[in-house]
Amino acid sequence: MPETTDREITVKDFKGHINPDWCPGCGDFGVLNVLQRSLAEMNIAPEDVMIVSGIGCSSNLPGFINTYGMHTLHGRSLPIAQGFKLANHGMHVIACGGDGDGLGIGVGHLIHSMRRNVDMTYIIMDNSIYGLTTGQTSPTSGFNMKTKSTPFGNPELPVNPMALAISAGCSFVARGFSGNPKQLVEIYKAAIKHKGFAFIDTFSPCVTFNKVNTAQYYRENTYDIQEDGHDSSDMQAAFARAMEDGKIGTGIFYQKERPTYETPEKETFDIPLVDQPLGVDEKLASELNAQFL
Amino acid sequence: MPETTDREITVKDFKGHINPDWCPGCGDFGVLNVLQRSLAEMNIAPEDVMIVSGIGCSSNLPGFINTYGMHTLHGRSLPIAQGFKLANHGMHVIACGGDGDGLGIGVGHLIHSMRRNVDMTYIIMDNSIYGLTTGQTSPTSGFNMKTKSTPFGNPELPVNPMALAISAGCSFVARGFSGNPKQLVEIYKAAIKHKGFAFIDTFSPCVTFNKVNTAQYYRENTYDIQEDGHDSSDMQAAFARAMEDGKIGTGIFYQKERPTYETPEKETFDIPLVDQPLGVDEKLASELNAQFL
Amino acid sequence: MSEKRNVIVRIAGAAGDGIASTGELFGKTCSRMGLHVMAYNSYQSAIRGGHVWLQLNVGEEKTRCHGEQPEVALLLNKTSPEVHIPDMKPGGIVFYDVSKIKDDLTVMRDDLNYYALDFKALCDFEGTSPVMVNVMLAGALIQAIGLDTSVGMEFFEEKFSKKGQEIVDVNQKVFNAGIEWAKENVKDFSVALKGDGTKRMFLTGNDAFGMGFIAGGLKSYAAYPMSPATGILHYLSKQAKKCKLLVKQTEDELAAANFIIGSGQAGVRAATATAGGGFCLMVEALGLAGMLEVPTVFVSVMRGGPSTGIPTKQEQADIKLVMGGNGDFPRIVIAPKDTDDAFVQAARALNLAEKYQVPVIILSDLFLSEHYQTVDPFDFSKVTIERGKYMRELPKDAARYKRYEVTDDGISPRLVPGHEGHMYCSGSDEHDEDGELVSDILAGLPRAKEVRLKMHPKRMRKEETMLKENDVLPPEITGPADAKLTLMGWGSTFDYIEDACETLRADGLSVNHLHFTDLYPMDKEKVKEILRSCNEIVAVENNMTNQMCKLILGETGFEITRSINRFDGEPFTGEYIVNEVKKKELINA
Amino acid sequence: MSEKRNVIVRIAGAAGDGIASTGELFGKTCSRMGLHVMAYNSYQSAIRGGHVWLQLNVGEEKTRCHGEQPEVALLLNKTSPEVHIPDMKPGGIVFYDVSKIKDDLTVMRDDLNYYALDFKALCDFEGTSPVMVNVMLAGALIQAIGLDTSVGMEFFEEKFSKKGQEIVDVNQKVFNAGIEWAKENVKDFSVALKGDGTKRMFLTGNDAFGMGFIAGGLKSYAAYPMSPATGILHYLSKQAKKCKLLVKQTEDELAAANFIIGSGQAGVRAATATAGGGFCLMVEALGLAGMLEVPTVFVSVMRGGPSTGIPTKQEQADIKLVMGGNGDFPRIVIAPKDTDDAFVQAARALNLAEKYQVPVIILSDLFLSEHYQTVDPFDFSKVTIERGKYMRELPKDAARYKRYEVTDDGISPRLVPGHEGHMYCSGSDEHDEDGELVSDILAGLPRAKEVRLKMHPKRMRKEETMLKENDVLPPEITGPADAKLTLMGWGSTFDYIEDACETLRADGLSVNHLHFTDLYPMDKEKVKEILRSCNEIVAVENNMTNQMCKLILGETGFEITRSINRFDGEPFTGEYIVNEVKKKELINA
Ligand SMILES: Cc1ncc(C[n+]2csc(CCOP(=O)(O)OP(=O)(O)O)c2C)c(N)n1
Ligand SMILES: Cc1ncc(C[n+]2csc(CCOP(=O)(O)OP(=O)(O)O)c2C)c(N)n1
Ligand code: SF4
Ligand code: SF4
Ligand SMILES: [Mg+2]
Ligand SMILES: [Mg+2]
């Protein structure tokens, strides 16, 4: 488990070199701010953090924060993040990206990552639209929603990220809203602290291409499930909350720690792979040869 | 909706030209037989059926049955089947393949196919192992199971196909066992009859590479949820059944018809695309030009 | 064309400043007057902000090139002057709004005419908002260069009437304010372009691909959004009901490519489109289409690479990509040369795909797919639909049908599924004429080798048949056959190179142009002969490594050793090529 | 080698008949005696049934080839005689069990010696089962050709002791029954091979790749099962704990390829392996590794294509595949020549990947990856680990680190993540030296073009550096430099061609062998010079379309016009090549 640092860390330490080029008012600003705050409040050093994203407006985030980053391929942030984390589990690894990136092209990796339970955090910045490609339907676009690629209405049921995550064996399942930073910072901190794969679907409205799922819409249509007395250790209850019609719950739907991916392979992972010597000694070499003699 | 035929159809009509080259005792024989019986009992003509598979032992099925078939790429049967079905919705389309094919490499397509709800049937022949590649861990291999690729035990939680399907909005979710043909034939018939995407995870033991999930194991550890009074219209109950520890339920977990993919686009699909004339008439041509004048 | 019959206009600002709509307004004004427009959109992979510009070359005759130096500019934001003033042609005119640009621009250059409008003062009426600055400036511009202002008025009607009459009215008023201002303040501008009165279409290559597909009988289209290919998806989505098309945005490119294989197998014409990174994900399906012999059309639109690269910039560097795949299988690669050709080749690709039962790749690029241009309305009646050996039924007494019958031309008669008594299974494993898998029925038996030795060459033979039946367009030479210098290009560079040749010839140089539309398969002997007939060849490629030269060399053994390359993300222009020819002293006339 | 010092043995039956374990038993017997074995497994993509055979060429000196005509055969099922009897060398001997094969084989050919054993009679004791027929026949064979029978006894101990002593005992008894029978019934066989007593390893190319990776410091391996690459996954999985490796079976090839990019970025050596169809799914990641400059090693094992093709059969037709990808980026392609070389090249690939910060592709094939062979134990001490410009830390007062600093050799100093004060982000979009995206910071500004014009050539320059630093192996010639005929091959055909050359030279012909291990990048001038130094070149390619000739032509302009091709799914043999040379009258000695 990566550590926090002795230095005193503030939000400023996470300020990036470039200003985000998101549209003014984009929900992604809120996610960036909350993430910076969460890391600072947990006193995690910037050099101990790797943020991996895919491609999309939201996936530009690693360029705007002062940590290590990888801005990779559309839909592939999770395998990369896991390859990184398991090679250097001394670092905190956070993957992030859009709803198209994570729940569209990338949903296969998501399902498998959840059952795999590598100790990392995954933030989807969910605007129910393809932002960067200028407004096509996304996996969380509502049924019948009109977009550039569905001018007569979206003919598909949207995915339900909470239900999917619970079913896929995800050990930390939460939903937040970038317009509610107070709650979101607590969720992100809990996620980063969680030992295992933590998933947070974060409503992050696109002001340019989505006139349905606006900040106002979320302000009016969400409620805090923890305040409503939800027990996040109860999977059935979590599933029921995920399936609710009407108001949309935010908060921690489900959390249950179980052995992380590295646990059964503890011999291999006693120290981070990146710190291990390369190659084998003479004794091991002759053992390896001997297997075939 | 494709029709049944006036000719009298029997199981013999579905007998393929070649004998299956599955290992003697392989569960897939049972799936093939039950599928042939189901089609015959529904009096569906062989030429009205297209069976699309991926790659794997199980995916060899279309070669062994006398219908139209496509034996395609590992993990890609579903997009191909949907491309076919929507181009010729006059035919019954059935996709089939292994647990690796459908729940491993192909799980992204599965999730999206379920919410899309094209009117077709999808059968996974689930042996909790990679058969054709001679015995690696599969997405349904048990936690800690030893396989050629996990000699120290599988470090991942298996996927739960029933829970996943229910969460993904699948309109027909069932589980069967090739060693229980009586129940299976009823499930397959209900699935083929179902208007919308019908998914059946079918236990189909691999006698060669999986010594855990054997026919005997399933005979001893499954029970019929319908006999146990399960209400397949109740999603919460279905989820609870899917999450049960101990005995494994078989039967129809969840079924609820909703508009199929073609429904909102009824202007396009009034007759199968393959029967429509190609190109546009003069009037439409000048309308198309006029859009840019 | 030495007489001045065109004008180059640039509109620049941040993404979100309304560049595109200004361009549309201006372009439509010209196209409806019967003028010719070639427009290039230099945009970014950021939705707002970033610096964006659109350049339009308007002429009384066909303009082949968006040109280098603008003569008229609309500058919409603060960053614009430093970026664009240096590019201006001496004597050019610049419109801007004083609230956005406060600097004294004459300090930068004093050989231009500056017109500073004041939006707040001129449009001080209800309903306006600062985003309408572009509308006002467009009015001034259109007036200043003597175009028909009434088209603009119509345009607002068409565009905004759904949003309510007030929106229409306020736009018209703002537009008019610009017009009136220009009437009073702009000195006579040297060009007054006269259209021929024939209305022309103003559209992109992607629109043309979409129309060509519809003309050619497309019924199933599946794609995943990816710039610069998404325009085809947008266009076809809108036509879906009217034209009875299945248009599906899939979950990814793997699904899209395989989806159209399903549709193709069912017997309908099917296509997809994507850009480089997305095409990488289609390579496996491409081979499947080759092996199952399913007619399919893949549009691959090149953009700056590698990887995500420069996604909204131009490059021609995906030849190796579309030639990829595991093992050998037949395919066709076509790189259309311009917007008209996009229409023609889209329809042709559908025919070739069905005739040869192969995947056909249309290799477009950002410039061709996304630049706007005026073209004459497409002649749909010229498009013929040829389905090759396509069958829905067999005679009652037909012998058992063999889907993969070995034939001399490599093409097997194709019965599409649904017919009684002749069921077959198509497999991605090597199979016999019936489609039955070698590994199922002949596993390890010596006959497996015989089947392989029949079936693999059967498929590959189709490439020979394509050549024999003259279904592959040979490279074409324009200009004098005996020119001293030949500029060789492919795909969308056609117009630039033509433009450069015209200029060079006007300068008294002896040049011609050798152009490839069909890239693969290549008729070794014929192509070699044509190449040998040229005196001195210089390749013009929008990439760093001369991928086309390598393809030609690998296919024919003919080596082209000199080249003009551009890989900074911009398309060529005629002037750019002319300069390179002169700079490199490629020719001594 | 005209003196008879080797014997060719074939073991044939259905999948599931125990061919593989018989082969292992036989191979280990030989390798422990100090004999040399080259074995080829002709198997199918069906788990049971199908016809399968294994051929072993055992010699006192290195056997380069599994050979064509077997001299000894074990036939395990009914189908075997018709398939294999015709292939036998005159005078050969055939062992079989009377319960499985009832026909009179002398009718087929009377120039062979048949030994019919009766399992039921000979092994009529407790614990036996008909699947053990192979064990009995193996005993007879090993005795008959005069090998050391005690190794077999050990073998059963090692193999079955975990399953209990009874299993060991019954196997030994059955084995012994075969031995005793042979002692009594088999006439003296002409060959009695004597090993040199040096124990050798008996393993596959995939095992050798795995060992080479471990020797070379691999720490992270991710793959998805796919024949014929899965052996590497199986081998490494077993060593994971012992060698502290991360070995991950991912959900698909997309994940595997991207997974190792994550590991590579973290600073550990990472590799994956797959076959053609799976590599198609890795092409996008390949470009990502090129753009992010992450050291990664991709093994691509060729098998019969296209598409699923003939998955358990041999072909060399994936050059175009591994050269694919969108846009241009540097890469290295290495095709190891034999099992020893597999070890060497795996370790070398890891070094080159780190030195140049590029993806390195090892292009293996079914034959190389899966055939068993005896080799001397690998010398791990010869493997050096060179990490290039790898850094874990920077001096305290270092200037802000630039991950993608432009350097003369194109390689930037590489600080791996985790160090305080020098954070950077690696992006798949075009970026500047800091890694910041051109589209974020320079969107539309002229400086974007400048950055592009610096960064793209910086990456591509690495290919020149590889050549300059002699990190690319030039093609090598074996045999007389001035030979009349040169056989050109690449990758795993090395031994066959060597074998053919030896035979041809023994026949008095003047031939040599030109072999490519490194396929890309290619040193144009050097390669052309070597090719030109040859008198008459004939390519030997295990494919239909001469992909290597096309690569050479496209890279160097040198055209090879004659070739020997095999694409029926089988690997070459020396004899096959010799026959082709003679049949095609490729040489008049
Ligand atoms: C393989 C591939 N396919 C398609 C694209 C084009 N593309 C870029 S971003 C994007 C989707 C953006 O939507 P989302 O992931 O929701 O992110 P957002 O922009 O909304 O934050 C797509 C399809 C790509 N870059 N790569
Ligand atoms: C892209 C790709 N990756 C890998 C393979 C190799 N492969 C063939 S079948 C298979 C898995 C078989 O398991 P499953 O799908 O469960 O089918 P089963 O054989 O068990 O019926 C794999 C990995 C392939 N053919 N294509
Ligand atoms: S397009 Fe939407 S998602 Fe993208 S930056 Fe703008 S507001 Fe944000
Ligand atoms: S290996 Fe397993 S799944 Fe494959 S045919 Fe044999 S028993 Fe069936
Ligand atoms: Mg989005
Ligand atoms: Mg399986």
PDB file of N, CA and C in Angstrom, chain B residues 145-183:
ATOM      1  N   MET B 145      -8.735 -21.571  -8.659  1.00  0.00           N
ATOM      2  CA  MET B 145      -8.652 -22.787  -9.472  1.00  0.00           C
ATOM      3  C   MET B 145      -7.294 -22.852 -10.178  1.00  0.00           C
ATOM      4  N   LYS B 146      -6.727 -24.051 -10.176  1.00  0.00           N
ATOM      5  CA  LYS B 146      -5.434 -24.235 -10.838  1.00  0.00           C
ATOM      6  C   LYS B 146      -5.650 -24.619 -12.302  1.00  0.00           C
ATOM      7  N   THR B 147      -5.038 -23.860 -13.184  1.00  0.00           N
ATOM      8  CA  THR B 147      -5.114 -24.161 -14.614  1.00  0.00           C
ATOM      9  C   THR B 147      -3.710 -23.987 -15.189  1.00  0.00           C
ATOM     10  N   LYS B 148      -3.564 -24.240 -16.468  1.00  0.00           N
ATOM     11  CA  LYS B 148      -2.235 -24.117 -17.064  1.00  0.00           C
ATOM     12  C   LYS B 148      -1.681 -22.693 -16.968  1.00  0.00           C
ATOM     13  N   SER B 149      -2.559 -21.714 -17.003  1.00  0.00           N
ATOM     14  CA  SER B 149      -2.059 -20.345 -16.929  1.00  0.00           C
ATOM     15  C   SER B 149      -2.074 -19.806 -15.504  1.00  0.00           C
ATOM     16  N   THR B 150      -2.686 -20.550 -14.595  1.00  0.00           N
ATOM     17  CA  THR B 150      -2.682 -20.145 -13.183  1.00  0.00           C
ATOM     18  C   THR B 150      -2.291 -21.346 -12.326  1.00  0.00           C
ATOM     19  N   PRO B 151      -1.052 -21.805 -12.474  1.00  0.00           N
ATOM     20  CA  PRO B 151      -0.660 -23.015 -11.746  1.00  0.00           C
ATOM     21  C   PRO B 151      -0.693 -22.832 -10.234  1.00  0.00           C
ATOM     22  N   PHE B 152      -0.676 -21.568  -9.765  1.00  0.00           N
ATOM     23  CA  PHE B 152      -0.759 -21.332  -8.324  1.00  0.00           C
ATOM     24  C   PHE B 152      -2.160 -20.904  -7.899  1.00  0.00           C
ATOM     25  N   GLY B 153      -3.112 -21.048  -8.806  1.00  0.00           N
ATOM     26  CA  GLY B 153      -4.493 -20.697  -8.459  1.00  0.00           C
ATOM     27  C   GLY B 153      -4.930 -19.407  -9.119  1.00  0.00           C
ATOM     28  N   ASN B 154      -6.179 -19.373  -9.558  1.00  0.00           N
ATOM     29  CA  ASN B 154      -6.750 -18.203 -10.216  1.00  0.00           C
ATOM     30  C   ASN B 154      -6.931 -17.063  -9.215  1.00  0.00           C
ATOM     31  N   PRO B 155      -6.270 -15.933  -9.412  1.00  0.00           N
ATOM     32  CA  PRO B 155      -6.359 -14.859  -8.420  1.00  0.00           C
ATOM     33  C   PRO B 155      -7.559 -13.931  -8.603  1.00  0.00           C
ATOM     34  N   GLU B 156      -8.464 -14.259  -9.531  1.00  0.00           N
ATOM     35  CA  GLU B 156      -9.589 -13.359  -9.792  1.00  0.00           C
ATOM     36  C   GLU B 156     -10.928 -14.002  -9.438  1.00  0.00           C
ATOM     37  N   LEU B 157     -11.836 -13.161  -9.001  1.00  0.00           N
ATOM     38  CA  LEU B 157     -13.206 -13.589  -8.775  1.00  0.00           C
ATOM     39  C   LEU B 157     -13.836 -13.911 -10.131  1.00  0.00           C
ATOM     40  N   PRO B 158     -14.579 -15.003 -10.253  1.00  0.00           N
ATOM     41  CA  PRO B 158     -15.247 -15.256 -11.545  1.00  0.00           C
ATOM     42  C   PRO B 158     -16.345 -14.234 -11.814  1.00  0.00           C
ATOM     43  N   VAL B 159     -16.670 -14.068 -13.076  1.00  0.00           N
ATOM     44  CA  VAL B 159     -17.832 -13.229 -13.383  1.00  0.00           C
ATOM     45  C   VAL B 159     -19.095 -13.991 -13.029  1.00  0.00           C
ATOM     46  N   ASN B 160     -20.129 -13.254 -12.786  1.00  0.00           N
ATOM     47  CA  ASN B 160     -21.443 -13.826 -12.479  1.00  0.00           C
ATOM     48  C   ASN B 160     -22.347 -13.484 -13.661  1.00  0.00           C
ATOM     49  N   PRO B 161     -22.483 -14.389 -14.612  1.00  0.00           N
ATOM     50  CA  PRO B 161     -23.185 -14.034 -15.850  1.00  0.00           C
ATOM     51  C   PRO B 161     -24.634 -13.633 -15.620  1.00  0.00           C
ATOM     52  N   MET B 162     -25.294 -14.256 -14.659  1.00  0.00           N
ATOM     53  CA  MET B 162     -26.702 -13.926 -14.421  1.00  0.00           C
ATOM     54  C   MET B 162     -26.836 -12.501 -13.885  1.00  0.00           C
ATOM     55  N   ALA B 163     -26.032 -12.173 -12.882  1.00  0.00           N
ATOM     56  CA  ALA B 163     -26.108 -10.833 -12.290  1.00  0.00           C
ATOM     57  C   ALA B 163     -25.750  -9.766 -13.322  1.00  0.00           C
ATOM     58  N   LEU B 164     -24.711 -10.063 -14.089  1.00  0.00           N
ATOM     59  CA  LEU B 164     -24.264  -9.119 -15.100  1.00  0.00           C
ATOM     60  C   LEU B 164     -25.376  -8.856 -16.119  1.00  0.00           C
ATOM     61  N   ALA B 165     -26.018  -9.918 -16.558  1.00  0.00           N
ATOM     62  CA  ALA B 165     -27.058  -9.794 -17.579  1.00  0.00           C
ATOM     63  C   ALA B 165     -28.251  -9.007 -17.049  1.00  0.00           C
ATOM     64  N   ILE B 166     -28.620  -9.298 -15.835  1.00  0.00           N
ATOM     65  CA  ILE B 166     -29.759  -8.572 -15.253  1.00  0.00           C
ATOM     66  C   ILE B 166     -29.419  -7.082 -15.163  1.00  0.00           C
ATOM     67  N   SER B 167     -28.215  -6.784 -14.708  1.00  0.00           N
ATOM     68  CA  SER B 167     -27.806  -5.381 -14.563  1.00  0.00           C
ATOM     69  C   SER B 167     -27.667  -4.675 -15.888  1.00  0.00           C
ATOM     70  N   ALA B 168     -27.355  -5.441 -16.924  1.00  0.00           N
ATOM     71  CA  ALA B 168     -27.114  -4.815 -18.224  1.00  0.00           C
ATOM     72  C   ALA B 168     -28.407  -4.592 -18.998  1.00  0.00           C
ATOM     73  N   GLY B 169     -29.525  -4.930 -18.397  1.00  0.00           N
ATOM     74  CA  GLY B 169     -30.801  -4.661 -19.061  1.00  0.00           C
ATOM     75  C   GLY B 169     -31.224  -5.739 -20.038  1.00  0.00           C
ATOM     76  N   CYS B 170     -30.701  -6.927 -19.867  1.00  0.00           N
ATOM     77  CA  CYS B 170     -31.071  -8.029 -20.760  1.00  0.00           C
ATOM     78  C   CYS B 170     -32.531  -8.402 -20.512  1.00  0.00           C
ATOM     79  N   SER B 171     -33.269  -8.611 -21.590  1.00  0.00           N
ATOM     80  CA  SER B 171     -34.705  -8.832 -21.405  1.00  0.00           C
ATOM     81  C   SER B 171     -35.072 -10.297 -21.195  1.00  0.00           C
ATOM     82  N   PHE B 172     -34.110 -11.201 -21.365  1.00  0.00           N
ATOM     83  CA  PHE B 172     -34.346 -12.625 -21.073  1.00  0.00           C
ATOM     84  C   PHE B 172     -33.042 -13.212 -20.570  1.00  0.00           C
ATOM     85  N   VAL B 173     -33.036 -13.649 -19.327  1.00  0.00           N
ATOM     86  CA  VAL B 173     -31.807 -14.116 -18.690  1.00  0.00           C
ATOM     87  C   VAL B 173     -32.040 -15.498 -18.104  1.00  0.00           C
ATOM     88  N   ALA B 174     -31.288 -16.472 -18.602  1.00  0.00           N
ATOM     89  CA  ALA B 174     -31.517 -17.828 -18.103  1.00  0.00           C
ATOM     90  C   ALA B 174     -30.216 -18.594 -17.969  1.00  0.00           C
ATOM     91  N   ARG B 175     -30.296 -19.678 -17.203  1.00  0.00           N
ATOM     92  CA  ARG B 175     -29.132 -20.566 -17.064  1.00  0.00           C
ATOM     93  C   ARG B 175     -29.612 -22.001 -17.160  1.00  0.00           C
ATOM     94  N   GLY B 176     -28.856 -22.806 -17.893  1.00  0.00           N
ATOM     95  CA  GLY B 176     -29.213 -24.216 -18.021  1.00  0.00           C
ATOM     96  C   GLY B 176     -27.981 -25.080 -17.915  1.00  0.00           C
ATOM     97  N   PHE B 177     -28.208 -26.370 -18.118  1.00  0.00           N
ATOM     98  CA  PHE B 177     -27.119 -27.343 -17.985  1.00  0.00           C
ATOM     99  C   PHE B 177     -27.329 -28.384 -19.076  1.00  0.00           C
ATOM    100  N   SER B 178     -26.276 -28.622 -19.845  1.00  0.00           N
ATOM    101  CA  SER B 178     -26.436 -29.525 -20.988  1.00  0.00           C
ATOM    102  C   SER B 178     -26.773 -30.935 -20.523  1.00  0.00           C
ATOM    103  N   GLY B 179     -26.494 -31.239 -19.272  1.00  0.00           N
ATOM    104  CA  GLY B 179     -26.833 -32.549 -18.729  1.00  0.00           C
ATOM    105  C   GLY B 179     -28.269 -32.631 -18.254  1.00  0.00           C
ATOM    106  N   ASN B 180     -29.018 -31.575 -18.413  1.00  0.00           N
ATOM    107  CA  ASN B 180     -30.444 -31.577 -18.049  1.00  0.00           C
ATOM    108  C   ASN B 180     -31.255 -31.126 -19.264  1.00  0.00           C
ATOM    109  N   PRO B 181     -31.307 -31.995 -20.299  1.00  0.00           N
ATOM    110  CA  PRO B 181     -31.923 -31.591 -21.563  1.00  0.00           C
ATOM    111  C   PRO B 181     -33.412 -31.279 -21.438  1.00  0.00           C
ATOM    112  N   LYS B 182     -34.060 -31.915 -20.494  1.00  0.00           N
ATOM    113  CA  LYS B 182     -35.495 -31.704 -20.344  1.00  0.00           C
ATOM    114  C   LYS B 182     -35.774 -30.227 -20.026  1.00  0.00           C
ATOM    115  N   GLN B 183     -35.053 -29.727 -19.054  1.00  0.00           N
ATOM    116  CA  GLN B 183     -35.226 -28.314 -18.704  1.00  0.00           C
ATOM    117  C   GLN B 183     -34.662 -27.413 -19.813  1.00  0.00           C
TER     118      GLN B 183
END
